[in-house]
Short mmCIF file of C-alpha atoms in Angstrom, two decimals:
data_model
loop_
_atom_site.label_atom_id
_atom_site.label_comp_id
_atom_site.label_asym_id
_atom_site.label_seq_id
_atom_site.Cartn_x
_atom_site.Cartn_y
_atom_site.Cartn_z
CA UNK A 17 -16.24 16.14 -12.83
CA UNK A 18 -12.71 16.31 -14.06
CA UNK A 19 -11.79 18.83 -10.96
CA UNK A 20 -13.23 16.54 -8.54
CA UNK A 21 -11.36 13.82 -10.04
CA UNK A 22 -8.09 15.69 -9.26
CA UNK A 23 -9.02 16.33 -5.40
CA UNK A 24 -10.23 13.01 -4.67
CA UNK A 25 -6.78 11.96 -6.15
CA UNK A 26 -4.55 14.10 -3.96
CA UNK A 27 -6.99 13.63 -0.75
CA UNK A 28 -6.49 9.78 -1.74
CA UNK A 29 -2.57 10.15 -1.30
CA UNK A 30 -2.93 11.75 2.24
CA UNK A 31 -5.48 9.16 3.76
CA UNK A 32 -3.10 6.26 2.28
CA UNK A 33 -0.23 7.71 4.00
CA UNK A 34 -1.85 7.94 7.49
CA UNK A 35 -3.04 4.13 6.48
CA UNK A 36 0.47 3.14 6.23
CA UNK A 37 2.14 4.89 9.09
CA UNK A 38 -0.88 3.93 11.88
CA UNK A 39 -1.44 -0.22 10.30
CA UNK A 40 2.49 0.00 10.53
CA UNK A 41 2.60 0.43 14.38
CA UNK A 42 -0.32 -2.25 15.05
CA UNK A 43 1.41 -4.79 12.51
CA UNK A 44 4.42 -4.31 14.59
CA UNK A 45 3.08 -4.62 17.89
CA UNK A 46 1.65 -8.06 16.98
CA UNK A 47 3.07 -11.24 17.02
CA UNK A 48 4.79 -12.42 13.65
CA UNK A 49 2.81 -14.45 11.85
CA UNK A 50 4.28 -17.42 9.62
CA UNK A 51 1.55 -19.04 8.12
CA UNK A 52 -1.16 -17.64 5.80
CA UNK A 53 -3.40 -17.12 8.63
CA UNK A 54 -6.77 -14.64 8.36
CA UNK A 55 -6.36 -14.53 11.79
CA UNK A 56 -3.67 -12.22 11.37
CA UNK A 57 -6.52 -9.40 10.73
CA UNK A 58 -8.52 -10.34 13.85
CA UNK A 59 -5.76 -9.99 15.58
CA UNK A 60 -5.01 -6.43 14.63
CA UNK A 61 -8.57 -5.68 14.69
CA UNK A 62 -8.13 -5.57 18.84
CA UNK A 63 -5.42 -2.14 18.13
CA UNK A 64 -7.29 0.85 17.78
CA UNK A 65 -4.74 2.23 16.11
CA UNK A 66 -5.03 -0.69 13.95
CA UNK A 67 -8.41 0.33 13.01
CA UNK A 68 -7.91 3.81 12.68
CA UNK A 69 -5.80 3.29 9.86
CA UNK A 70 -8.07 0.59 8.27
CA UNK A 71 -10.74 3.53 8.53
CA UNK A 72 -7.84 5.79 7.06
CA UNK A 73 -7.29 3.10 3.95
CA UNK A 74 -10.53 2.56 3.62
CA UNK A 75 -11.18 6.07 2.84
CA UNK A 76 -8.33 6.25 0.30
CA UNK A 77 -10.15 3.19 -1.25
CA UNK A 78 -13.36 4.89 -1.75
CA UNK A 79 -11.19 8.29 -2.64
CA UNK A 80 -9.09 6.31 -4.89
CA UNK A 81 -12.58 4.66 -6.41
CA UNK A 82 -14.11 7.70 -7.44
CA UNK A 83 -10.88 9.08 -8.82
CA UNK A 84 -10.84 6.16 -11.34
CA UNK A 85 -14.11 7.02 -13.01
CA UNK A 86 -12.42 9.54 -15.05
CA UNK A 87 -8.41 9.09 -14.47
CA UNK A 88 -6.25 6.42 -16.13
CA UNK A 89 -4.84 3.73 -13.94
CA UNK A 90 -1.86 4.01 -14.46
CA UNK A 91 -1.92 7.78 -12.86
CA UNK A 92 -4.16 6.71 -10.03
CA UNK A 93 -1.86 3.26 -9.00
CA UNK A 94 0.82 5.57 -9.59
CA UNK A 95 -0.32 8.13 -6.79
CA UNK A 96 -0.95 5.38 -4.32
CA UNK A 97 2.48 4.90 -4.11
CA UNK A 98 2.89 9.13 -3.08
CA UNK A 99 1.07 8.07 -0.02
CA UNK A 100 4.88 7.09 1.05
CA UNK A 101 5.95 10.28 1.26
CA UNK A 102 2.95 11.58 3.80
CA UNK A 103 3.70 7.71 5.51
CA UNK A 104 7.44 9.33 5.74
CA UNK A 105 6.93 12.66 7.19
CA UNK A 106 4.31 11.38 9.79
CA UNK A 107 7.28 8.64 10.72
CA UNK A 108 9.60 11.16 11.64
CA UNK A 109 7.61 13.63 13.18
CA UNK A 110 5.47 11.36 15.25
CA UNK A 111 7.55 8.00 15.73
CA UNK A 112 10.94 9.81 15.21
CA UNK A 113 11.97 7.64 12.28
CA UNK A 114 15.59 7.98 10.74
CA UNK A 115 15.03 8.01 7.35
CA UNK A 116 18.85 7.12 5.25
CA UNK A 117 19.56 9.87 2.86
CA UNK A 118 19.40 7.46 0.13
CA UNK A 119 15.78 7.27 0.98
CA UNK A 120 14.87 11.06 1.07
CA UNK A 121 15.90 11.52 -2.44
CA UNK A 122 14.17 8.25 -3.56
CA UNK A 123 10.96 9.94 -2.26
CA UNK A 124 11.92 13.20 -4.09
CA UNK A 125 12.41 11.44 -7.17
CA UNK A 126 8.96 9.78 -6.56
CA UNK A 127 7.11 13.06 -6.49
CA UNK A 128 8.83 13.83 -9.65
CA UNK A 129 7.81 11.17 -11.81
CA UNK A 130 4.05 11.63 -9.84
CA UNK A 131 4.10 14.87 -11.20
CA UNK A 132 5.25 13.99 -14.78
CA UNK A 133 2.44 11.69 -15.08
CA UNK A 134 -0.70 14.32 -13.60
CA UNK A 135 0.52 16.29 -16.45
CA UNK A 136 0.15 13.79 -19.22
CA UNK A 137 -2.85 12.00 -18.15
CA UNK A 138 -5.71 12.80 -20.06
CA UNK A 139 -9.25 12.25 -18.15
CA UNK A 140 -11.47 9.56 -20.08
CA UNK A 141 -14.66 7.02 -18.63
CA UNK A 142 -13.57 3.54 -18.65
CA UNK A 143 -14.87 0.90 -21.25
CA UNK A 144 -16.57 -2.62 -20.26
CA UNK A 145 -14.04 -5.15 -18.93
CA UNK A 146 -16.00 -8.25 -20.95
CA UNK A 147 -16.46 -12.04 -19.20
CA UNK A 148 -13.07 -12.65 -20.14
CA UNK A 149 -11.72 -10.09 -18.25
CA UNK A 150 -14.06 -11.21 -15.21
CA UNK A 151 -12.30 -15.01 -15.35
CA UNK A 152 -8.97 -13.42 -15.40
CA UNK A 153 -9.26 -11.62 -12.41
CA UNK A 154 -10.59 -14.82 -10.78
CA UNK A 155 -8.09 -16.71 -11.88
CA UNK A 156 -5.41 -14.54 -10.02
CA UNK A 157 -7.21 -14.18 -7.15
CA UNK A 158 -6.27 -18.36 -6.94
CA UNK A 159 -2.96 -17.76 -8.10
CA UNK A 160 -2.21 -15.07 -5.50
CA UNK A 161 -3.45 -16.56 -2.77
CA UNK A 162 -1.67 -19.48 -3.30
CA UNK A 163 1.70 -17.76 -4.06
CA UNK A 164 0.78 -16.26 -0.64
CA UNK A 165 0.82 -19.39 1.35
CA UNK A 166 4.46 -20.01 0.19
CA UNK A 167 5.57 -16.59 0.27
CA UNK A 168 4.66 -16.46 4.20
CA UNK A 169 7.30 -18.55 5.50
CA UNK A 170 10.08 -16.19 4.21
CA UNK A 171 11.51 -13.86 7.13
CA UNK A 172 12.93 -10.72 6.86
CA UNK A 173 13.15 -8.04 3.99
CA UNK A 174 12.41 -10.87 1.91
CA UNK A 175 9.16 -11.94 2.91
CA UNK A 176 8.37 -8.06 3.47
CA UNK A 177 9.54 -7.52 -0.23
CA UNK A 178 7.63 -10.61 -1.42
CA UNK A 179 4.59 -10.41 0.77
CA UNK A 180 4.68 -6.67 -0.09
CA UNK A 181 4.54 -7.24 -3.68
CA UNK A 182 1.98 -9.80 -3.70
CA UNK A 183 -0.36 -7.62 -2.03
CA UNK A 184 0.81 -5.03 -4.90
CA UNK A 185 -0.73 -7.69 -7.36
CA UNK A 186 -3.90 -8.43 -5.65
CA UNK A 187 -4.49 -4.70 -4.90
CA UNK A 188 -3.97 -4.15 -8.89
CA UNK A 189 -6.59 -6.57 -10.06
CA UNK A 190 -9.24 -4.66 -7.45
CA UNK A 191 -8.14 -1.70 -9.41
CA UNK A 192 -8.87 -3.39 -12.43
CA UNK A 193 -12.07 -4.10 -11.42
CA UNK A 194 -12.79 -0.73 -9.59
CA UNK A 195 -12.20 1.36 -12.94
CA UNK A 196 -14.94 -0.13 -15.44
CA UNK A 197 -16.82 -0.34 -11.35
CA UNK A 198 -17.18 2.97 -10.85
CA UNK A 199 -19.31 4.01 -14.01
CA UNK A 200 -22.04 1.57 -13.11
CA UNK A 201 -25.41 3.49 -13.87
CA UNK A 202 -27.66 2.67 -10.91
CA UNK A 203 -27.12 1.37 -7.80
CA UNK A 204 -28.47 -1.98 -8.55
CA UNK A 205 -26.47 -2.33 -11.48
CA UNK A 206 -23.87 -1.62 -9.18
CA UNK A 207 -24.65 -4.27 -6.69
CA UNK A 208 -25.46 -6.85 -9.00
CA UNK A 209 -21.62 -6.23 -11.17
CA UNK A 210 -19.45 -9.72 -10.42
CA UNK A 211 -17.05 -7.19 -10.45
CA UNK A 212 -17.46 -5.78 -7.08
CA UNK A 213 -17.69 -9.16 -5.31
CA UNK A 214 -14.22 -10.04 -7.35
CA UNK A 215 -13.05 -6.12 -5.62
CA UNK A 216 -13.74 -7.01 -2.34
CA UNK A 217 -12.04 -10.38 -2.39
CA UNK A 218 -8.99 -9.51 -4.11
CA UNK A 219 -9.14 -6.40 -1.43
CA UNK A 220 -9.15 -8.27 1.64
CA UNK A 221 -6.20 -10.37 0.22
CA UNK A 222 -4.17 -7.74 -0.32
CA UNK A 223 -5.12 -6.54 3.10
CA UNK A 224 -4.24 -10.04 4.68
CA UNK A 225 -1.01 -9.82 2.58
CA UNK A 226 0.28 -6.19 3.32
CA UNK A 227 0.06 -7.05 7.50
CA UNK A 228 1.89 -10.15 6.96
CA UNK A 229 4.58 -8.09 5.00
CA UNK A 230 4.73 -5.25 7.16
CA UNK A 231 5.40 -7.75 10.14
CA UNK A 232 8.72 -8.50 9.02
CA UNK A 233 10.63 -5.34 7.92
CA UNK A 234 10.58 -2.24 6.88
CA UNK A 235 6.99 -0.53 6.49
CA UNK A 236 8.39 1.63 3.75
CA UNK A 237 9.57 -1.26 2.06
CA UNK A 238 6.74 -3.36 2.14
CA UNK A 239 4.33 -0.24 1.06
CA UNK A 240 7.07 0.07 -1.32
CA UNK A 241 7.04 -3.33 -2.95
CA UNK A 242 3.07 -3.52 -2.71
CA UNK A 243 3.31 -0.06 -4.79
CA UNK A 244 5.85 -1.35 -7.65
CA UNK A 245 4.16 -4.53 -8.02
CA UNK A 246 0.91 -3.14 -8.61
CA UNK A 247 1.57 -0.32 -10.80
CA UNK A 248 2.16 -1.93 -14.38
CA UNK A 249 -0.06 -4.27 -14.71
CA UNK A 250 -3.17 -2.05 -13.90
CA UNK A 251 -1.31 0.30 -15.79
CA UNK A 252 -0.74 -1.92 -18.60
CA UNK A 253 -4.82 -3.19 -18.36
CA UNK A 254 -5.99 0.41 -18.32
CA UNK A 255 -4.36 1.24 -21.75
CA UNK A 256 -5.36 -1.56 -23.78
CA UNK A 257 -8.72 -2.67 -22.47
CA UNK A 258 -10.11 -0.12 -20.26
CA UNK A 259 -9.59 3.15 -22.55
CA UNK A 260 -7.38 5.13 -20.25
CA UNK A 261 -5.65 7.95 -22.30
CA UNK A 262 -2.85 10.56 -22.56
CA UNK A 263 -2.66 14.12 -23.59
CA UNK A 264 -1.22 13.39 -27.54
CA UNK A 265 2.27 14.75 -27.69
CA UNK A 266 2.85 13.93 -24.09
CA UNK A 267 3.18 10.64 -24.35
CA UNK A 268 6.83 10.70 -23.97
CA UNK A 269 6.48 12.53 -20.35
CA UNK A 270 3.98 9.60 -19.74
CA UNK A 271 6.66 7.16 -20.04
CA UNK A 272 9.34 9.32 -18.40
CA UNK A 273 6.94 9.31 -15.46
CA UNK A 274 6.00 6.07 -15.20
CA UNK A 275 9.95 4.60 -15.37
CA UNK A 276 10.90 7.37 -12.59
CA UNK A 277 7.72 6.62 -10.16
CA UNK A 278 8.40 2.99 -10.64
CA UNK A 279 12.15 2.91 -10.58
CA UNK A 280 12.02 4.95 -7.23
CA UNK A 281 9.64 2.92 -5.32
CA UNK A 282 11.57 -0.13 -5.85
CA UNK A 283 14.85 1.60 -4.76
CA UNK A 284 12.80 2.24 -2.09
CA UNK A 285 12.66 -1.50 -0.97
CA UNK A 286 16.20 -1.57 -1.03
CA UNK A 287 16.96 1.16 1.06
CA UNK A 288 14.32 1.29 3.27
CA UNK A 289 15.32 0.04 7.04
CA UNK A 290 13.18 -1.72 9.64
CA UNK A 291 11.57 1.38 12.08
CA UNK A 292 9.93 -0.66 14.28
CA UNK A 293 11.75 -4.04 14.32
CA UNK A 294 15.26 -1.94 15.46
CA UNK A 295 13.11 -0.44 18.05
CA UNK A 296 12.02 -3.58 19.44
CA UNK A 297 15.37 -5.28 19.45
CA UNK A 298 17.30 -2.42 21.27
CA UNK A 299 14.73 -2.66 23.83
CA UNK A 300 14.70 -6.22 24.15
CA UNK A 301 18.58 -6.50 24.20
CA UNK A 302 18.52 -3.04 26.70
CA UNK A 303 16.21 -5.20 29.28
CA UNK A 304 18.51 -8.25 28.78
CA UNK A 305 21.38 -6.87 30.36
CA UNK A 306 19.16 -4.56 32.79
CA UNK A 307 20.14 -1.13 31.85
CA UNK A 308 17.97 1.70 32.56
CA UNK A 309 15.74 -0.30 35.11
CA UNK A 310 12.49 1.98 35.35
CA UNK A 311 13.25 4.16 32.85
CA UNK A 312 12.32 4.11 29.36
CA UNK A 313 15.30 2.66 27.51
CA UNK A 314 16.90 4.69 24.98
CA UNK A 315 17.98 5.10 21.30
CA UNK A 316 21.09 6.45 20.43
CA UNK A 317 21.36 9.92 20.64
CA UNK A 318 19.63 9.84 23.49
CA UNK A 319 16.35 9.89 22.14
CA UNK A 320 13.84 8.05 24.04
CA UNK A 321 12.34 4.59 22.26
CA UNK A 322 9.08 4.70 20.35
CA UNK A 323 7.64 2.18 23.30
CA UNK A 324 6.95 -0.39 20.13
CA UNK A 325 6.43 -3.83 21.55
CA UNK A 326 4.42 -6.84 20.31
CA UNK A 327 1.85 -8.09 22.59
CA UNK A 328 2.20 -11.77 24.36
CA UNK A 329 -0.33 -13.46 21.88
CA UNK A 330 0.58 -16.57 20.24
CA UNK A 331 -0.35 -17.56 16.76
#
């Protein structure tokens, strides 16, 4: 069980990537949304690439779900956020992203700390998560949704950052609930756990969140965000309540790996640029003043223009 552990962790990190790169392109091909709106996802439901990648994050859900049974939190949140680097590669290969130098070595440095923590987490099942911990994780779904509603009307990297990192939160708690989740012992014990109902609805929250965020900057920095905010506290959760553990003598490595992973991904939100929002304004500002009539326009360098636009709908 442990080795299966380990490959639905690293097949997690490339279906989250692919998630991040294809709901990136529908997000930005819709209109911008300033209101805490659920209409948002019906909206991106009509993009099949939009739904590709929900079928892409869905799997690293389910990938990332069975990984927690016997890996710590804190190494599974943790490798969410490695799903940047496959989000990265795909950008520049397939949508011809620019990624700033600063950036590359950020995502170096997050594979680094990744790999300090696979080799000081130590595989353990999760303990019960108790009717306290069931209220808590209630109580911030409230919290987060109404944070939410205020964070919307922020523009920019801002509301990407804050957006981003709300989604972080409410992606955590599902995490939370996922871990003691996943060692139910029949499938109607399953079904019948509070705990999945309170996974789902923190999930779809996040998911709400994460397309509002990615509508307004940088995809890499809203992953980004979403990725630091939810790291420590279902990191913090998983060591004192739900028995997650690490190799003794390695707990130093632990830490090492936890500061670099985390300190990287939010450099990462400082860095990162907007892809698609820079594509869209050259070609709006290209069209302005008529250049290139009938041809696509282009980027400098002479590289043709990812063909990003959003679509005519109003919110």
């Amino acid at each position: 069980m442990v080795s299966s552990g380990w490959c639905f962790l690293a097949a997690m990190i490339v279906a989250y990537g692919f998630a991040n790169m294809l709901q990136s392109v529908a997000a930005a091909r819709t209109t911008v949304h300033h209101t805490f709106d659920p209409g948002l996802l019906l909206k991106l439901a009509v993009h099949r690439t939009y739904l590709v990648g929900l079928l892409c994050q869905v799997t690293g859900f389910v990938l990332a779900f069975l990984a927690r049974r016997d890996l710590p939190l804190f190494l599974v949140q943790a490798s969410v956020a490695a799903g940047l680097g496959v989000t990265a590669v795909l950008g520049v290969v397939v949508l011809k992203w620019r990624l700033p130098k600063a950036e590359v070595a950020l995502l170096v440095l997050l594979f680094g700390g990744i790999t300090a923590l696979v080799l000081s987490a130590q595989p353990a099942p999760s303990k019960s998560l108790g009717t306290a911990g069931l209220v808590a994780l209630a109580v911030a779904l409230g919290g987060i949704g109404v944070l939410g509603f205020f964070a919307v009307r922020l523009h920019g990297p801002p509301g990407s950052v804050a957006l981003g990192s709300l989604a972080g939160m409410a992606f955590s708690a599902a995490a939370v609930a996922a871990r003691p989740l996943a060692s139910a012992s029949t499938a109607e014990a399953f079904v019948r756990d509070p705990l999945l109902y309170l996974l789902i609805a923190h999930s779809l929250v996040g998911q709400l969140l994460l397309g509002l965020a990615m509508q307004r900057g940088s995809t890499t920095a809203a992953v980004a965000a979403m990725d630091a905010a939810g790291a420590v506290p279902a990191a913090i959760v998983g060591l004192l309540l739900l028995n997650d553990r690490i190799w003794p003598g390695r707990e130093w490595l632990a830490a090492v790996g936890f500061l670099v992973t985390l300190a990287s991904v939010i450099g990462l939100t400082r860095y990162a640029e907007p892809q698609h929002h820079h594509a869209v304004v050259r070609r709006r500002e290209r069209i302005a003043v008529g250049a290139g009539a009938g041809r696509p326009p282009l980027q400098p360098g002479g590289q043709a223009s990812t063909g990003l636009r959003r679509s005519t709908t109003r919110s």
